[in-house]
């Protein structure tokens, strides 16, 4: 079929039509060129702490899945490891930093975001150093080992005018987003009874069982998922009070200075109650939220993939995402680029730390403990 542009002789109308088609084509092609020219660059992430989470989850996410950010550098205590990463993953040697040289990142425009994945007790120090270098921060959970540290991190990021986010990857998982939606829209009614457990069997003493690096045992590590998820199931509420009991130590040689396991409860202002268990001596990972008649049950609940969810209305058939971490990092990169607030800000990490502190106090005192405001 011929278009007006194919005609040999042109009427005035054809001529105008041709001009405007031509103009549209020019404008479309210049828009495409402009889009090319201004295609936003991927933001550069430096991973701080090249341990199992960085290596096993964050690196593959950045290499294979992210669209808005890329691996641009590392912060590591080992120069050799840094050189190997630079060679293997294609960033320049100048983008290797040590924990003591993080302030020099201020002069490096290739790094926009520092992702802190070091032991818990170092999160505050490393996040604050990144903020002081003018870099946006993603910090792994638990945010820190005390509310005081969380406050210092939030203040440092505010003072430096950078964003702070916590690695709560499950907010970016479709199954957990469905829990969040139910909690918000209450199509099952409010979830009033929440239960779950999360743990693994630790075979030998590592920093996670060393109080000065971890700040506590499984509560700080696996338990945080349960308590965070309970707050999510109650539509973002903070519990008002907790009770807690430490498990007897069966392997004191490993768990001399942190709990080996614990049970705890959380009460919410609307009357909802949560009961959880977390342990370094048992493999577990399930979560259940019950409304008056309906429920959602997750098992496995907290893994990187392979989540399974049943509800009172049948199984939840959602397409799993290839990488929760990639979506989480991409979302943060877009928050930075568009100057919008992340859905997992430092304030959420601080809220969880308030609950953690109340739970440890309840263990020490044996009393029901009010969560500080
Ligand atoms: P890991 O032990 O495998 O790695 C820790 C890294 O920190 C290592 O590279 C180590 O060299 C470095 N490090 C720096 N200073 C150190 C010091 N003084 N002592 C010991 N190590 C030091 O631990 P991981 O499993 O990668 O956990 C790191 C952080 O990530 C923790 O806060 C953990 O809670 C969090 N994490 C989160 C998830 C998640 O799903 N969001 C999963 C695993 C770990």
Short mmCIF file of C-alpha atoms and ligand atoms in Angstrom, two decimals:
data_model
loop_
_atom_site.label_atom_id
_atom_site.label_comp_id
_atom_site.label_asym_id
_atom_site.label_seq_id
_atom_site.Cartn_x
_atom_site.Cartn_y
_atom_site.Cartn_z
CA UNK A 1 0.00 0.00 0.00
CA UNK A 2 1.25 3.45 -0.96
CA UNK A 3 1.73 6.10 1.66
CA UNK A 4 1.34 9.83 0.86
CA UNK A 5 5.11 9.98 0.67
CA UNK A 6 5.07 7.63 -2.30
CA UNK A 7 2.96 9.94 -4.42
CA UNK A 8 4.69 11.79 -7.21
CA UNK A 9 2.47 14.82 -7.46
CA UNK A 10 1.44 16.49 -4.26
CA UNK A 11 -1.66 18.42 -3.44
CA UNK A 12 -1.33 21.21 -0.83
CA UNK A 13 -2.86 18.87 1.72
CA UNK A 14 -0.47 16.10 0.72
CA UNK A 15 2.38 18.55 0.92
CA UNK A 16 1.45 19.64 4.44
CA UNK A 17 0.87 16.01 5.38
CA UNK A 18 4.26 15.13 4.00
CA UNK A 19 5.93 17.96 5.86
CA UNK A 20 4.33 16.91 9.12
CA UNK A 21 5.12 13.23 8.57
CA UNK A 22 8.67 14.20 7.78
CA UNK A 23 8.79 16.44 10.82
CA UNK A 24 7.35 13.65 12.95
CA UNK A 25 9.98 11.25 11.59
CA UNK A 26 12.77 13.75 12.26
CA UNK A 27 11.43 14.48 15.70
CA UNK A 28 11.07 10.74 16.46
CA UNK A 29 14.58 9.99 15.29
CA UNK A 30 16.02 12.94 17.21
CA UNK A 31 14.06 11.81 20.27
CA UNK A 32 15.51 8.31 19.85
CA UNK A 33 19.01 9.78 19.47
CA UNK A 34 18.42 12.01 22.49
CA UNK A 35 17.16 9.01 24.45
CA UNK A 36 20.34 7.21 23.44
CA UNK A 37 22.48 10.14 24.38
CA UNK A 38 20.82 10.58 27.77
CA UNK A 39 20.29 6.86 28.52
CA UNK A 40 20.95 7.08 32.24
CA UNK A 41 24.28 5.61 33.20
CA UNK A 42 24.27 2.68 35.56
CA UNK A 43 25.20 3.86 39.02
CA UNK A 44 28.44 2.43 40.40
CA UNK A 45 28.25 0.25 43.51
CA UNK A 46 31.25 -0.58 45.67
CA UNK A 47 30.79 -3.71 47.77
CA UNK A 48 32.26 -3.36 51.26
CA UNK A 49 33.01 -6.81 52.72
CA UNK A 50 33.63 -9.56 50.17
CA UNK A 51 32.27 -12.46 52.21
CA UNK A 52 29.71 -15.06 51.36
CA UNK A 53 26.74 -12.73 50.88
CA UNK A 54 28.65 -10.31 48.66
CA UNK A 55 30.22 -13.14 46.67
CA UNK A 56 27.26 -15.49 46.49
CA UNK A 57 24.35 -13.06 46.03
CA UNK A 58 25.31 -9.42 45.40
CA UNK A 59 28.04 -10.07 42.84
CA UNK A 60 25.92 -12.37 40.61
CA UNK A 61 23.01 -9.92 40.89
CA UNK A 62 25.22 -7.03 39.75
CA UNK A 63 26.86 -9.04 36.98
CA UNK A 64 23.80 -10.74 35.55
CA UNK A 65 20.63 -8.95 36.51
CA UNK A 66 20.80 -5.28 37.48
CA UNK A 67 19.84 -2.66 34.93
CA UNK A 68 20.41 0.53 36.89
CA UNK A 69 23.63 -0.23 38.76
CA UNK A 70 26.85 -2.13 38.27
CA UNK A 71 29.82 -3.31 40.27
CA UNK A 72 32.28 -0.40 40.22
CA UNK A 73 34.65 -1.18 43.07
CA UNK A 74 35.26 -2.88 46.40
CA UNK A 75 36.23 -2.16 49.99
CA UNK A 76 38.23 -5.01 51.45
CA UNK A 77 40.84 -5.74 54.09
CA UNK A 78 42.77 -7.84 51.57
CA UNK A 79 44.58 -6.07 48.73
CA UNK A 80 45.09 -9.42 46.94
CA UNK A 81 41.38 -10.15 47.04
CA UNK A 82 40.62 -6.67 45.75
CA UNK A 83 43.06 -7.13 42.85
CA UNK A 84 41.52 -10.48 41.99
CA UNK A 85 38.01 -8.96 41.98
CA UNK A 86 39.18 -6.08 39.82
CA UNK A 87 40.71 -8.52 37.32
CA UNK A 88 37.78 -10.92 37.36
CA UNK A 89 34.98 -8.37 37.31
CA UNK A 90 36.36 -5.56 35.19
CA UNK A 91 36.74 -2.49 37.38
CA UNK A 92 39.94 -0.45 37.66
CA UNK A 93 42.46 -1.07 40.43
CA UNK A 94 42.02 2.51 41.61
CA UNK A 95 38.50 1.49 42.73
CA UNK A 96 39.86 -0.90 45.35
CA UNK A 97 39.69 0.61 48.84
CA UNK A 98 40.50 -0.66 52.29
CA UNK A 99 38.33 0.07 55.33
CA UNK A 100 40.89 2.72 56.29
CA UNK A 101 40.90 4.52 52.93
CA UNK A 102 37.15 4.81 52.41
CA UNK A 103 37.29 8.60 52.79
CA UNK A 104 39.28 8.74 49.52
CA UNK A 105 36.18 7.55 47.67
CA UNK A 106 35.05 11.16 47.88
CA UNK A 107 37.29 11.83 44.85
CA UNK A 108 35.93 8.92 42.82
CA UNK A 109 32.88 9.76 40.69
CA UNK A 110 32.64 6.16 39.45
CA UNK A 111 31.30 5.10 42.84
CA UNK A 112 27.83 6.33 43.72
CA UNK A 113 26.74 3.78 46.32
CA UNK A 114 28.55 1.70 48.94
CA UNK A 115 26.91 -1.62 49.86
CA UNK A 116 28.01 -2.58 53.40
CA UNK A 117 28.07 -6.36 53.92
CA UNK A 118 30.55 -6.68 56.78
CA UNK A 119 29.91 -8.19 60.25
CA UNK A 120 27.04 -6.49 62.09
CA UNK A 121 29.16 -4.55 64.58
CA UNK A 122 31.03 -2.84 61.72
CA UNK A 123 27.93 -1.69 59.83
CA UNK A 124 27.75 1.68 61.60
CA UNK A 125 31.45 2.47 61.15
CA UNK A 126 31.49 1.49 57.46
CA UNK A 127 28.16 3.15 56.61
CA UNK A 128 29.21 6.39 58.28
CA UNK A 129 32.58 6.33 56.47
CA UNK A 130 30.75 5.88 53.15
CA UNK A 131 28.35 8.73 53.93
CA UNK A 132 31.24 11.01 54.89
CA UNK A 133 32.78 10.25 51.49
CA UNK A 134 29.52 11.50 49.96
CA UNK A 135 28.29 8.05 48.89
CA UNK A 136 24.77 6.69 49.21
CA UNK A 137 24.57 3.65 51.46
CA UNK A 138 22.90 0.27 51.41
CA UNK A 139 23.63 -1.49 54.68
CA UNK A 140 22.92 -5.13 55.36
CA UNK A 141 20.60 -6.29 58.10
CA UNK A 142 20.74 -6.03 61.06
CA UNK A 143 21.28 -2.32 60.51
CA UNK A 144 23.72 -2.14 63.45
CA UNK A 145 24.01 -3.56 66.95
CA UNK A 146 22.20 -0.80 68.87
CA UNK A 147 19.62 1.92 68.38
CA UNK A 148 22.31 4.48 69.26
CA UNK A 149 24.36 3.28 66.29
CA UNK A 150 21.30 3.38 64.02
CA UNK A 151 20.73 6.99 65.06
CA UNK A 152 24.34 7.86 64.27
CA UNK A 153 24.05 6.27 60.81
CA UNK A 154 20.82 8.11 60.01
CA UNK A 155 22.33 11.39 61.22
CA UNK A 156 25.53 10.89 59.19
CA UNK A 157 23.58 10.18 56.00
CA UNK A 158 21.35 13.21 56.58
CA UNK A 159 24.35 15.45 57.23
CA UNK A 160 26.02 14.25 54.03
CA UNK A 161 22.76 14.50 52.09
CA UNK A 162 22.97 10.87 50.95
CA UNK A 163 20.34 8.14 51.05
CA UNK A 164 20.43 5.19 53.41
CA UNK A 165 18.74 1.88 52.76
CA UNK A 166 18.76 -1.49 54.56
CA UNK A 167 19.16 -4.81 52.70
CA UNK A 168 15.61 -5.99 53.36
CA UNK A 169 15.47 -7.94 50.10
CA UNK A 170 12.12 -9.62 50.82
CA UNK A 171 10.30 -6.34 50.16
CA UNK A 172 11.28 -6.93 46.53
CA UNK A 173 10.01 -10.51 46.39
CA UNK A 174 6.53 -11.03 44.87
CA UNK A 175 5.38 -13.49 47.57
CA UNK A 176 6.23 -11.07 50.36
CA UNK A 177 4.75 -8.19 48.39
CA UNK A 178 1.51 -10.17 48.39
CA UNK A 179 1.66 -10.45 52.19
CA UNK A 180 2.24 -6.70 52.34
CA UNK A 181 -0.74 -6.11 50.04
CA UNK A 182 -3.00 -8.30 52.17
CA UNK A 183 -1.82 -6.46 55.28
CA UNK A 184 -2.65 -3.13 53.67
CA UNK A 185 -5.91 -4.00 51.92
CA UNK A 186 -7.11 -6.48 54.55
CA UNK A 187 -9.00 -8.69 52.13
CA UNK A 188 -8.48 -11.53 54.66
CA UNK A 189 -9.13 -9.11 57.53
CA UNK A 190 -6.24 -8.10 59.79
CA UNK A 191 -3.63 -10.77 60.57
CA UNK A 192 -4.01 -11.32 64.32
CA UNK A 193 -1.91 -14.43 64.94
CA UNK A 194 1.58 -14.54 63.48
CA UNK A 195 4.04 -17.38 64.00
CA UNK A 196 7.33 -18.50 62.53
CA UNK A 197 10.86 -19.76 62.98
CA UNK A 198 14.18 -19.09 61.31
CA UNK A 199 17.54 -20.65 61.98
CA UNK A 200 20.38 -22.83 60.81
CA UNK A 201 22.75 -25.27 62.38
CA UNK A 202 26.05 -23.49 62.97
CA UNK A 203 28.86 -26.02 62.89
CA UNK A 204 31.76 -23.99 64.25
CA UNK A 205 32.43 -20.69 65.96
CA UNK A 206 32.50 -17.83 63.46
CA UNK A 207 32.05 -14.04 63.93
CA UNK A 208 28.26 -14.60 64.18
CA UNK A 209 28.86 -16.23 67.57
CA UNK A 210 31.34 -13.57 68.69
CA UNK A 211 29.34 -10.89 70.51
CA UNK A 212 31.72 -8.04 69.77
CA UNK A 213 31.30 -8.56 66.00
CA UNK A 214 27.69 -9.78 65.87
CA UNK A 215 26.01 -7.91 68.73
CA UNK A 216 24.07 -11.10 69.53
CA UNK A 217 23.18 -14.58 68.34
CA UNK A 218 20.46 -15.84 65.99
CA UNK A 219 18.07 -13.03 66.94
CA UNK A 220 20.43 -10.51 65.29
CA UNK A 221 20.80 -12.66 62.22
CA UNK A 222 17.86 -14.97 61.43
CA UNK A 223 15.39 -13.67 64.00
CA UNK A 224 15.38 -10.22 62.43
CA UNK A 225 13.56 -11.72 59.41
CA UNK A 226 10.73 -13.00 61.63
CA UNK A 227 10.26 -9.77 63.54
CA UNK A 228 10.50 -7.65 60.40
CA UNK A 229 7.96 -9.83 58.64
CA UNK A 230 5.53 -9.61 61.58
CA UNK A 231 5.66 -5.82 61.32
CA UNK A 232 5.03 -6.16 57.59
CA UNK A 233 2.03 -8.47 58.23
CA UNK A 234 0.57 -5.85 60.58
CA UNK A 235 0.87 -3.18 57.89
CA UNK A 236 4.04 -1.62 59.20
CA UNK A 237 3.10 -1.51 62.90
CA UNK A 238 5.74 -1.50 65.63
CA UNK A 239 5.07 -3.99 68.44
CA UNK A 240 4.23 -2.42 71.78
CA UNK A 241 5.69 -5.13 74.03
CA UNK A 242 7.66 -8.37 73.94
CA UNK A 243 8.47 -11.38 76.11
CA UNK A 244 11.44 -13.67 75.50
CA UNK A 245 13.22 -16.78 76.75
CA UNK A 246 16.71 -17.96 75.86
CA UNK A 247 17.18 -21.65 75.02
CA UNK A 248 19.53 -23.65 77.22
CA UNK A 249 22.99 -23.86 75.63
CA UNK A 250 23.74 -27.32 74.25
CA UNK A 251 27.11 -26.23 72.75
CA UNK A 252 28.56 -23.63 75.12
CA UNK A 253 31.96 -23.94 73.44
CA UNK A 254 30.46 -22.17 70.40
CA UNK A 255 27.83 -20.03 72.09
CA UNK A 256 29.75 -18.74 75.11
CA UNK A 257 28.85 -15.09 74.57
CA UNK A 258 25.68 -15.11 72.43
CA UNK A 259 22.36 -16.95 72.73
CA UNK A 260 22.23 -20.30 70.95
CA UNK A 261 18.51 -19.92 70.44
CA UNK A 262 15.44 -18.13 71.78
CA UNK A 263 11.65 -17.98 71.74
CA UNK A 264 9.91 -14.65 71.85
CA UNK A 265 6.50 -13.03 71.53
CA UNK A 266 5.43 -9.63 70.24
CA UNK A 267 2.18 -7.79 71.01
CA UNK A 268 0.76 -5.16 68.69
CA UNK A 269 -1.53 -2.27 69.61
CA UNK A 270 -4.46 -3.76 67.66
CA UNK A 271 -4.27 -6.98 69.71
CA UNK A 272 -2.31 -9.01 67.12
CA UNK A 273 0.22 -11.40 68.65
CA UNK A 274 3.35 -12.96 67.19
CA UNK A 275 5.32 -15.97 68.46
CA UNK A 276 8.72 -16.85 67.05
CA UNK A 277 11.73 -19.08 67.49
CA UNK A 278 15.23 -18.53 66.18
CA UNK A 279 18.21 -20.80 66.64
CA UNK A 280 21.76 -21.57 65.56
CA UNK A 281 21.13 -25.25 66.31
CA UNK A 282 18.15 -25.95 64.06
CA UNK A 283 17.42 -25.52 60.37
CA UNK A 284 14.13 -23.68 60.06
CA UNK A 285 12.52 -21.02 57.88
CA UNK A 286 8.74 -20.70 57.96
CA UNK A 287 6.20 -17.97 58.63
CA UNK A 288 2.42 -17.96 59.03
CA UNK A 289 -0.01 -15.04 59.28
CA UNK A 290 -3.59 -15.81 60.33
CA UNK A 291 -6.65 -13.61 60.11
CA UNK A 292 -10.00 -14.60 61.63
CA UNK A 293 -10.73 -17.22 58.94
CA UNK A 294 -7.99 -16.93 56.35
CA UNK A 295 -4.23 -17.41 56.47
CA UNK A 296 -1.00 -17.20 54.49
CA UNK A 297 1.71 -19.79 55.20
CA UNK A 298 5.27 -19.44 53.86
CA UNK A 299 7.67 -22.41 53.80
CA UNK A 300 10.43 -21.86 52.92
CA UNK A 301 9.71 -18.28 53.90
CA UNK A 302 12.95 -16.32 53.87
CA UNK A 303 15.18 -17.91 51.20
CA UNK A 304 16.69 -16.20 48.18
CA UNK A 305 14.52 -18.36 45.91
CA UNK A 306 12.21 -21.36 45.94
CA UNK A 307 9.67 -19.71 48.25
CA UNK A 308 6.39 -21.56 48.64
CA UNK A 309 3.22 -19.97 49.91
CA UNK A 310 -0.16 -21.53 50.59
CA UNK A 311 -3.22 -19.59 51.65
CA UNK A 312 -6.66 -20.56 52.94
CA UNK A 313 -7.79 -20.00 49.34
CA UNK A 314 -5.16 -22.25 47.75
CA UNK A 315 -1.51 -22.01 46.74
CA UNK A 316 -0.10 -18.66 45.71
CA UNK A 317 1.14 -19.08 42.17
CA UNK A 318 3.42 -16.18 41.42
CA UNK A 319 6.38 -16.02 39.10
CA UNK A 320 9.52 -15.93 41.22
CA UNK A 321 12.05 -13.21 40.44
CA UNK A 322 15.52 -14.22 39.24
CA UNK A 323 17.24 -12.16 41.95
CA UNK A 324 15.64 -10.34 44.88
CA UNK A 325 18.94 -8.55 45.43
CA UNK A 326 19.05 -7.22 41.85
CA UNK A 327 15.59 -5.69 42.18
CA UNK A 328 16.49 -4.28 45.58
CA UNK A 329 19.71 -2.66 44.30
CA UNK A 330 18.06 -1.41 41.09
CA UNK A 331 15.25 0.16 43.10
CA UNK A 332 17.75 1.95 45.31
CA UNK A 333 19.74 3.15 42.28
CA UNK A 334 16.53 4.60 40.85
CA UNK A 335 15.72 6.23 44.20
CA UNK A 336 19.12 7.90 44.09
CA UNK A 337 18.73 8.93 40.48
CA UNK A 338 15.15 10.22 40.90
CA UNK A 339 15.73 11.57 44.39
CA UNK A 340 12.90 9.58 45.95
CA UNK A 341 12.66 7.76 49.25
CA UNK A 342 13.44 4.03 49.38
CA UNK A 343 10.78 1.69 50.77
CA UNK A 344 13.44 0.18 53.05
CA UNK A 345 15.07 3.21 54.70
CA UNK A 346 17.33 3.33 57.75
CA UNK A 347 14.30 4.13 59.89
CA UNK A 348 13.00 0.57 59.31
CA UNK A 349 16.31 -0.89 60.44
CA UNK A 350 16.18 1.34 63.52
CA UNK A 351 12.61 0.21 64.27
CA UNK A 352 13.77 -3.42 64.19
CA UNK A 353 16.69 -2.62 66.47
CA UNK A 354 14.29 -1.09 69.02
CA UNK A 355 12.47 -4.44 69.06
CA UNK A 356 15.74 -6.41 69.26
CA UNK A 357 16.85 -4.34 72.26
CA UNK A 358 13.50 -4.95 73.97
CA UNK A 359 13.78 -8.71 73.34
CA UNK A 360 17.28 -8.88 74.86
CA UNK A 361 16.04 -6.87 77.83
CA UNK A 362 13.12 -9.30 78.24
CA UNK A 363 15.60 -12.21 78.27
CA UNK A 364 17.74 -10.48 80.92
CA UNK A 365 14.84 -9.50 83.17
CA UNK A 366 12.42 -12.34 82.49
CA UNK A 367 9.73 -9.64 82.25
CA UNK A 368 7.29 -8.50 79.60
CA UNK A 369 9.10 -5.49 78.15
CA UNK A 370 7.60 -2.43 76.53
CA UNK A 371 9.26 -1.51 73.21
CA UNK A 372 10.72 1.99 73.50
CA UNK A 373 8.99 4.61 71.35
P1 LIG B 1 30.96 -13.39 55.91
O1 LIG B 1 31.65 -13.79 57.14
O2 LIG B 1 30.85 -14.40 54.82
O3 LIG B 1 31.62 -12.08 55.30
C1 LIG B 1 31.98 -10.97 56.09
C2 LIG B 1 33.02 -10.15 55.35
O4 LIG B 1 33.40 -9.07 56.19
C3 LIG B 1 34.29 -10.94 55.02
O5 LIG B 1 34.70 -10.64 53.70
C4 LIG B 1 35.31 -10.41 56.01
O6 LIG B 1 36.63 -10.45 55.50
C5 LIG B 1 34.83 -8.96 56.18
N1 LIG B 1 35.32 -8.34 57.41
C6 LIG B 1 35.72 -7.07 57.49
N2 LIG B 1 36.17 -6.79 58.73
C7 LIG B 1 36.05 -7.91 59.44
C8 LIG B 1 36.35 -8.24 60.79
N3 LIG B 1 36.87 -7.35 61.64
N4 LIG B 1 36.07 -9.48 61.20
C9 LIG B 1 35.53 -10.41 60.37
N5 LIG B 1 35.23 -10.14 59.07
C10 LIG B 1 35.49 -8.89 58.61
O7 LIG B 1 29.50 -12.88 56.33
P2 LIG B 1 28.23 -12.71 55.39
O8 LIG B 1 27.39 -13.91 55.52
O9 LIG B 1 28.64 -12.26 54.06
O10 LIG B 1 27.45 -11.54 56.19
C11 LIG B 1 27.83 -10.19 56.08
C12 LIG B 1 26.63 -9.31 56.46
O11 LIG B 1 25.58 -9.56 55.53
C13 LIG B 1 26.05 -9.60 57.83
O12 LIG B 1 25.65 -8.41 58.44
C14 LIG B 1 24.84 -10.46 57.56
O13 LIG B 1 23.80 -10.31 58.51
C15 LIG B 1 24.39 -9.94 56.20
N6 LIG B 1 23.71 -10.96 55.40
C16 LIG B 1 22.51 -10.66 54.86
C17 LIG B 1 21.84 -11.60 54.12
C18 LIG B 1 20.53 -11.26 53.48
O14 LIG B 1 19.87 -12.15 52.98
N7 LIG B 1 20.13 -10.01 53.45
C19 LIG B 1 22.38 -12.87 53.94
C20 LIG B 1 23.64 -13.14 54.49
C21 LIG B 1 24.29 -12.18 55.22
#
